[in-house]
């Protein structure tokens, strides 16, 4: 296993042995001149210099390792999320801590739709790796092997995602409620706190609706055709893909709470009971603005 530390690279061998690469400094002397030492008079004694206070210690930087939590903390959040975040993330890829895993794993790339952003076990055909190797986008070249190794290991989620919540509920959604988008989103991503019952998932469980307004000022909704999918390596995410480009206007995503089409977790849990009483649950409402 290899890890990156602020002081350099360390290679850990079996048995707990740690091998360090060190360099020495000669201080500018080619060798010891014994003649000059013998002929030179001893230096006059002088009082020792006043001791200066030690420099303040700085906390060690977090080490980068080939797991999702470390990659999020050291690459995605500080380097990528500035552009890949907010209501209109670059290439519709949100890499903040709340959305990144659901936006990456087995999700088609916007730039190369034939490739998934992250294809677990296959870094060569993961567009995230291809893009980092070609563009970098601020990530040091030395950090990319950690991303490759994480994908090679199956792209497992981080500890926060792995922690099973006792309550089955929506954890995150992209676009977020209230977002104003500059263009039609290629998909809506809904993240849950527990893995979904894929076998029992009814496409009618999710609706994308355009909010309309009649001449008398009354609002209504128009159902937009969508396809619904769960990524093969991330059963906590639901991908809702519009059947066509969304024209400018206001939209909402609703989960059907009727027993015949309800979203369930693998354990059989239902979403919160308050939503079940009204027969549906509003997940997000967003606006696509006119260009």
mmCIF file of N, CA and C in Angstrom, residues 10-11 13 19 27 52 64 100 134 151 167 184 186 192 195 201-203 215 226 237 242 265 269 273 285:
data_model
loop_
_atom_site.group_PDB
_atom_site.id
_atom_site.type_symbol
_atom_site.label_atom_id
_atom_site.label_comp_id
_atom_site.label_asym_id
_atom_site.label_seq_id
_atom_site.Cartn_x
_atom_site.Cartn_y
_atom_site.Cartn_z
ATOM 1 N N UNK A 10 5.887 7.323 1.236
ATOM 2 C CA UNK A 10 6.302 6.231 2.092
ATOM 3 C C UNK A 10 5.852 4.928 1.470
ATOM 4 N N UNK A 11 6.679 3.922 1.550
ATOM 5 C CA UNK A 11 6.312 2.589 1.059
ATOM 6 C C UNK A 11 6.249 1.668 2.255
ATOM 7 N N UNK A 13 6.108 -1.912 3.820
ATOM 8 C CA UNK A 13 6.392 -3.294 3.483
ATOM 9 C C UNK A 13 5.661 -4.208 4.444
ATOM 10 N N UNK A 19 9.737 1.994 4.931
ATOM 11 C CA UNK A 19 10.949 2.377 4.218
ATOM 12 C C UNK A 19 10.835 3.827 3.808
ATOM 13 N N UNK A 27 26.169 20.708 3.377
ATOM 14 C CA UNK A 27 26.433 22.025 3.934
ATOM 15 C C UNK A 27 27.448 22.800 3.143
ATOM 16 N N UNK A 52 16.649 31.064 20.992
ATOM 17 C CA UNK A 52 15.437 31.638 20.401
ATOM 18 C C UNK A 52 14.302 30.649 20.563
ATOM 19 N N UNK A 64 -3.290 11.494 1.962
ATOM 20 C CA UNK A 64 -4.166 11.035 0.894
ATOM 21 C C UNK A 64 -4.026 9.534 0.753
ATOM 22 N N UNK A 100 -21.397 14.118 -4.458
ATOM 23 C CA UNK A 100 -20.381 13.600 -5.370
ATOM 24 C C UNK A 100 -20.527 12.110 -5.679
ATOM 25 N N UNK A 134 -5.873 13.977 -18.590
ATOM 26 C CA UNK A 134 -5.743 14.893 -19.731
ATOM 27 C C UNK A 134 -5.725 16.348 -19.291
ATOM 28 N N UNK A 151 -10.892 3.286 -7.763
ATOM 29 C CA UNK A 151 -11.797 2.718 -8.767
ATOM 30 C C UNK A 151 -11.455 1.256 -9.016
ATOM 31 N N UNK A 167 -33.547 5.524 9.691
ATOM 32 C CA UNK A 167 -34.746 6.049 9.043
ATOM 33 C C UNK A 167 -34.526 6.114 7.537
ATOM 34 N N UNK A 184 -31.261 22.817 -19.381
ATOM 35 C CA UNK A 184 -31.997 21.622 -18.979
ATOM 36 C C UNK A 184 -31.030 20.599 -18.381
ATOM 37 N N UNK A 186 -29.420 17.011 -17.571
ATOM 38 C CA UNK A 186 -29.493 15.710 -18.245
ATOM 39 C C UNK A 186 -30.212 14.666 -17.403
ATOM 40 N N UNK A 192 -30.710 8.386 -1.262
ATOM 41 C CA UNK A 192 -31.469 7.930 -0.098
ATOM 42 C C UNK A 192 -30.524 7.472 1.012
ATOM 43 N N UNK A 195 -30.350 1.543 0.972
ATOM 44 C CA UNK A 195 -30.377 0.988 -0.373
ATOM 45 C C UNK A 195 -31.812 0.662 -0.792
ATOM 46 N N UNK A 201 -39.027 -1.841 -7.654
ATOM 47 C CA UNK A 201 -39.139 -0.432 -8.047
ATOM 48 C C UNK A 201 -40.078 -0.295 -9.244
ATOM 49 N N UNK A 202 -41.091 0.505 -9.073
ATOM 50 C CA UNK A 202 -42.058 0.779 -10.128
ATOM 51 C C UNK A 202 -41.723 2.128 -10.753
ATOM 52 N N UNK A 203 -41.540 2.198 -12.083
ATOM 53 C CA UNK A 203 -41.224 3.493 -12.710
ATOM 54 C C UNK A 203 -42.245 4.581 -12.388
ATOM 55 N N UNK A 215 -54.966 30.703 -17.632
ATOM 56 C CA UNK A 215 -55.316 32.114 -17.827
ATOM 57 C C UNK A 215 -56.001 32.704 -16.600
ATOM 58 N N UNK A 226 -40.206 10.322 -18.256
ATOM 59 C CA UNK A 226 -38.845 10.112 -17.756
ATOM 60 C C UNK A 226 -38.526 8.626 -17.767
ATOM 61 N N UNK A 237 -28.993 5.442 -4.887
ATOM 62 C CA UNK A 237 -29.252 6.556 -5.798
ATOM 63 C C UNK A 237 -30.311 6.175 -6.818
ATOM 64 N N UNK A 242 -35.027 12.866 -17.957
ATOM 65 C CA UNK A 242 -36.132 13.348 -18.806
ATOM 66 C C UNK A 242 -36.033 12.763 -20.207
ATOM 67 N N UNK A 265 -37.145 0.585 0.723
ATOM 68 C CA UNK A 265 -35.757 0.182 0.917
ATOM 69 C C UNK A 265 -35.671 -1.337 0.816
ATOM 70 N N UNK A 269 -38.616 -0.857 4.320
ATOM 71 C CA UNK A 269 -39.036 0.391 4.958
ATOM 72 C C UNK A 269 -39.630 1.347 3.935
ATOM 73 N N UNK A 273 -43.992 8.713 7.209
ATOM 74 C CA UNK A 273 -45.435 8.487 7.209
ATOM 75 C C UNK A 273 -46.220 9.737 6.868
ATOM 76 N N UNK A 285 -37.983 21.191 -6.230
ATOM 77 C CA UNK A 285 -38.638 22.099 -7.178
ATOM 78 C C UNK A 285 -37.567 23.053 -7.684
#
